[in-house]
Coordinates of C-alpha atoms in Angstrom, one line a residue:
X1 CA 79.0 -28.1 14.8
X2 CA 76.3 -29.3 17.1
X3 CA 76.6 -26.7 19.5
X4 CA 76.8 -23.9 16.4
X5 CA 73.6 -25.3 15.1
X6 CA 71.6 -25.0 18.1
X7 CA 72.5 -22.0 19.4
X8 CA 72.0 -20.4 15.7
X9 CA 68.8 -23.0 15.4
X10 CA 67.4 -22.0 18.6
X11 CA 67.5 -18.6 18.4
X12 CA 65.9 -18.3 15.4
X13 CA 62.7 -20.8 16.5
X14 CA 62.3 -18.6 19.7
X15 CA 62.1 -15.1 17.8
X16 CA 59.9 -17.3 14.8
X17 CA 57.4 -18.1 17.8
X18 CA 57.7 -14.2 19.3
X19 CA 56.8 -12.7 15.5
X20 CA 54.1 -15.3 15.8
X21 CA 52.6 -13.9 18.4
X22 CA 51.3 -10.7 16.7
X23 CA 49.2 -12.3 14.2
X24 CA 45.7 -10.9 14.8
X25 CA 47.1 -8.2 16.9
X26 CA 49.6 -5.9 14.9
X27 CA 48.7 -2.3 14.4
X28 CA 48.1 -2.8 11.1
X29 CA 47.1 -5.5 8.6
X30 CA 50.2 -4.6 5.8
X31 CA 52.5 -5.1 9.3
X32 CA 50.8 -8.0 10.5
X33 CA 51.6 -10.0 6.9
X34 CA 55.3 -8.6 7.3
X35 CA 55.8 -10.0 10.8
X36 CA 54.4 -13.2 9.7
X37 CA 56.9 -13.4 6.5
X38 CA 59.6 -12.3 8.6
X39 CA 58.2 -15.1 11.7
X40 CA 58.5 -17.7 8.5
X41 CA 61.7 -17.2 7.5
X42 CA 63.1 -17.6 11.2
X43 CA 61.4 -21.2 11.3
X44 CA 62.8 -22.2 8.1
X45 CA 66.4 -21.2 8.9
X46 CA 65.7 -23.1 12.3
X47 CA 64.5 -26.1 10.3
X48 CA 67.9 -26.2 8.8
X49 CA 69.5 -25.7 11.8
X50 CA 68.0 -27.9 14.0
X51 CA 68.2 -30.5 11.3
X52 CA 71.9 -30.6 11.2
X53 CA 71.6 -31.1 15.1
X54 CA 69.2 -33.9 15.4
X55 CA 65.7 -34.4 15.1
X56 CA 64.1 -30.9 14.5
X57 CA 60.5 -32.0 15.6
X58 CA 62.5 -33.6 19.0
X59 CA 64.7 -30.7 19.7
X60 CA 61.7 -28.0 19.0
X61 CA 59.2 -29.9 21.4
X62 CA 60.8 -32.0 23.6
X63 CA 63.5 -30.4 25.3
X64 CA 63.5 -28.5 28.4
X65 CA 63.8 -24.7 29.0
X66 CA 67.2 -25.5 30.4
X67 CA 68.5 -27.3 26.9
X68 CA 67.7 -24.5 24.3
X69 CA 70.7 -22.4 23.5
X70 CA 69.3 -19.4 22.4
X71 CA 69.9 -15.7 23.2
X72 CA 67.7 -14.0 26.2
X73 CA 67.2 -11.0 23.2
X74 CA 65.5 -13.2 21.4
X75 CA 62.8 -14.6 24.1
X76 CA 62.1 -11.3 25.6
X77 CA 58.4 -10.7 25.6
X78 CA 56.9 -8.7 22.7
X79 CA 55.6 -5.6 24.6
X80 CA 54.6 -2.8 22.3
X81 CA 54.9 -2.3 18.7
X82 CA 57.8 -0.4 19.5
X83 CA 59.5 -2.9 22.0
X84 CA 59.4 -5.8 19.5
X85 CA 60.7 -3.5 16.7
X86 CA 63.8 -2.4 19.0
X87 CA 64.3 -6.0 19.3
X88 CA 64.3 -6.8 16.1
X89 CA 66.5 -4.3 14.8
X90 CA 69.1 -5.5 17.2
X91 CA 69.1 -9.1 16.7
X92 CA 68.6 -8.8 12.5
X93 CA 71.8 -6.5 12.5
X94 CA 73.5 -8.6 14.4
X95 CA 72.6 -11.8 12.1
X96 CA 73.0 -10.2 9.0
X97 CA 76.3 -9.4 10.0
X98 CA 77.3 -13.2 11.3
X99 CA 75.5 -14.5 8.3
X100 CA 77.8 -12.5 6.2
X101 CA 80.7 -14.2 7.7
X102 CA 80.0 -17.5 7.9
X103 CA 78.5 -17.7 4.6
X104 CA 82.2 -16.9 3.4
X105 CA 83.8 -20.2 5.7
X106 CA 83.8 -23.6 5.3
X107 CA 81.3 -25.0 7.6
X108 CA 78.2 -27.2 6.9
X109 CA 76.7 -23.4 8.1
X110 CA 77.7 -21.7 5.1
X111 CA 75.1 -22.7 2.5
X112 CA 72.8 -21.7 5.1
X113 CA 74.5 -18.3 6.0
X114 CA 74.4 -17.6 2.4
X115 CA 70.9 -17.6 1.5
X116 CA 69.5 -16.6 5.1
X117 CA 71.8 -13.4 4.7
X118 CA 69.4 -11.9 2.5
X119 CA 66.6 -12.6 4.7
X120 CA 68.4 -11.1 7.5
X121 CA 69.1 -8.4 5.6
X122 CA 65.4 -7.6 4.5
X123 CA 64.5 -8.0 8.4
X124 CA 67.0 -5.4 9.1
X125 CA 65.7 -2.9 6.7
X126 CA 62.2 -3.6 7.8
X127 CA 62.7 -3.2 11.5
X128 CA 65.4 0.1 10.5
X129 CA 62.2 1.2 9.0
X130 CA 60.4 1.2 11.9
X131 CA 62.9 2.7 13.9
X132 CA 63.4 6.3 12.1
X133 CA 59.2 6.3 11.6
X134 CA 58.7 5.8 15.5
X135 CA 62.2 7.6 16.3
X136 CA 61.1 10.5 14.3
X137 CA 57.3 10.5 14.9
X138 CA 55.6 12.1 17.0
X139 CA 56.2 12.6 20.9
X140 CA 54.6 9.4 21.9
X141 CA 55.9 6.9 19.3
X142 CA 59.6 8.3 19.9
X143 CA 59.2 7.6 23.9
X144 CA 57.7 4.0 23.1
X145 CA 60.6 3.6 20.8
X146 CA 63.2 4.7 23.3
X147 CA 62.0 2.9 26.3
X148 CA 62.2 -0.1 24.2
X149 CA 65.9 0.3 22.7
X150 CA 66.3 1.0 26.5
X151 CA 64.6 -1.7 28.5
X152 CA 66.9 -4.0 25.7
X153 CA 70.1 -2.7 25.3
X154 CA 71.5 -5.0 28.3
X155 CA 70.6 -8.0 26.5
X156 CA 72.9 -7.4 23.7
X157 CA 76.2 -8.4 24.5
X158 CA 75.2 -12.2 24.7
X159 CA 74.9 -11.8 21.3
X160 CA 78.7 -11.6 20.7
X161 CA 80.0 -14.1 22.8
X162 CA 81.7 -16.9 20.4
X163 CA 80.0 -20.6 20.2
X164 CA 81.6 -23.4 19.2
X165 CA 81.7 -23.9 15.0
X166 CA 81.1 -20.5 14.4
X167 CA 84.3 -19.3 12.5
X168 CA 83.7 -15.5 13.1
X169 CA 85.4 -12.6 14.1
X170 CA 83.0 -11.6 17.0
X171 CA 85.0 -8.3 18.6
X172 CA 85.1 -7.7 15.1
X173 CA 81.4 -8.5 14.8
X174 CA 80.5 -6.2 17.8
X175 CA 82.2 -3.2 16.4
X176 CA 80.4 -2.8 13.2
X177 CA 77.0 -4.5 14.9
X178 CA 77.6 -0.9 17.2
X179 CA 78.4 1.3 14.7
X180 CA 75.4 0.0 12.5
X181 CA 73.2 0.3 15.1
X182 CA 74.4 3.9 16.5
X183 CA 73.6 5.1 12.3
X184 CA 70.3 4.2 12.3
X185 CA 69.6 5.5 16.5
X186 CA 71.1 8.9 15.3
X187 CA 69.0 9.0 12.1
X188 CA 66.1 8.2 13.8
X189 CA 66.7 11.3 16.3
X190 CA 67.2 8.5 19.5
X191 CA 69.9 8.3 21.7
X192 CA 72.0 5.0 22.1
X193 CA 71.5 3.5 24.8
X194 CA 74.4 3.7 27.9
X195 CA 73.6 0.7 30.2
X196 CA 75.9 -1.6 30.2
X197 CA 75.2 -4.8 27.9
X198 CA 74.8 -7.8 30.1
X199 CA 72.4 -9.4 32.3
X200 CA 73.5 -9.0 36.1
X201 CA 73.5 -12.3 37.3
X202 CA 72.9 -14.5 34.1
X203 CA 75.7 -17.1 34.6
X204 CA 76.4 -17.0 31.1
X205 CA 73.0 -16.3 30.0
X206 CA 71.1 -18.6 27.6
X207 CA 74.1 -19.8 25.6
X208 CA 74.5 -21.7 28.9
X209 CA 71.2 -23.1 29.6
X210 CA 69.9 -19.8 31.6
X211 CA 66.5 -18.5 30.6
X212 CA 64.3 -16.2 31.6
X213 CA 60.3 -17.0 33.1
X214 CA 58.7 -15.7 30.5
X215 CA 60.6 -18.0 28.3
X216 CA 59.9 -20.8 30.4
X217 CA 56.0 -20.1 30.0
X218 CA 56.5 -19.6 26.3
X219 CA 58.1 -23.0 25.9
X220 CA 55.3 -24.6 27.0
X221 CA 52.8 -22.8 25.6
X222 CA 54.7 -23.7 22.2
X223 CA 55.2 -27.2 23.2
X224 CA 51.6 -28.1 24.9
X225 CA 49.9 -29.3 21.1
X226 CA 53.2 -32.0 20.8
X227 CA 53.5 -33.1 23.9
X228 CA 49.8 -33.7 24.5
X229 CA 49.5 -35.8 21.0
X230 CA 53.0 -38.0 21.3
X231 CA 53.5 -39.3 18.2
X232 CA 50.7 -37.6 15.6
X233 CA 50.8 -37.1 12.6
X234 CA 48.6 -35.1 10.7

């Protein structure tokens, strides 16, 4: 259960802190509030998560890079509007879907899973949003929108590799995650995708410990207020 809650707990903290990163600097105010809701809602489920784990506020600040179990999707640099909406729309669906399933199990997840599946669920639909508006835009927001979904798409598999206390059926899990995805690309007039879906020499990827620099930077940037004020309280 400990390794399930992390992994889950992490990568929802790390996408919280990305979202966070666009307040004061999303195209528009109505989308900045929307990030931030959606940014919320991440650190809440990674409350939980984390909680049923350890210490939340110990696990969030005071572990090293190497420690957190999340996703490399997930700490992938915003980039454009575009980039962080091609993100978002491929990690949502793909918790939506998990949410769905584990909310049906038996696990200390499932009470979880079953209220978070209808956040996850309003993320997807915001970021599938996105997708067919840029996708089907003009010249310039469909290239932005494609080289995103591009520059992406070999981050994806990660996502469907099975962790420990997570009853789910993940080839089952990658099918649908692909077919959803393909709907809303071919909607959106966009092309899926035909890298292949892995990192080249991630030895596991971050599941395993295995992070990127730019998550490395944004760890400390998130961590610097805690670990310069050891033992606060405010």
């Amino acid at each position: 259960m400990t390794t399930a809650a992390l992994a889950l707990g992490d990568d929802a903290l790390v996408l919280s802190h990305r979202l966070g990163e666009w307040a004061g600097h999303a195209p528009a105010l109505e989308e900045e509030v929307a990030l931030a809701n959606i940014a919320l809602d991440l650190l809440g489920q990674a409350r939980f998560l984390l909680s049923l784990a350890g210490d939340e506020d110990e696990l969030a600040y005071l572990r090293d890079a190497h420690a957190f179990r999340n996703v490399q999707l997930v700490e992938r640099p915003n980039g454009d509007f575009a980039h962080t909406i091609a993100r978002q729309l491929y990690f949502s669906t793909y918790q939506e879907l998990l949410y769905e399933q584990l909310a049906r199990g038996r696990t200390a997840l499932a009470p979880l899973a079953g209220k978070a599946v209808n956040e996850a669920a309003y993320h997807r639909d915001h970021a599938e949003h996105w997708t067919l508006r840029l996708g089907d835009g003009t010249a310039g927001s469909r290239e932005r929108m494609r080289r995103g979904l591009e520059a992406l798409w070999r981050f994806t598999g990660e996502l469907f590799k099975p962790v420990e206390g997570c009853e789910a059926d993940w080839s089952a899990l990658d099918g649908t995650w692909r077919e959803r995805v393909t709907d809303t690309l071919l909607r959106a007039t966009l092309a899926v995708p035909e890298g292949p879906r892995r990192v080249a020499g991630a030895a596991g990827g971050g599941r395993q410990g295995v992070h990127t620099e730019a998550f490395v930077r944004t760890l400390a940037e998130m961590q610097h207020l805690h670990r310069s004020h050891p033992g606060a309280r405010w």
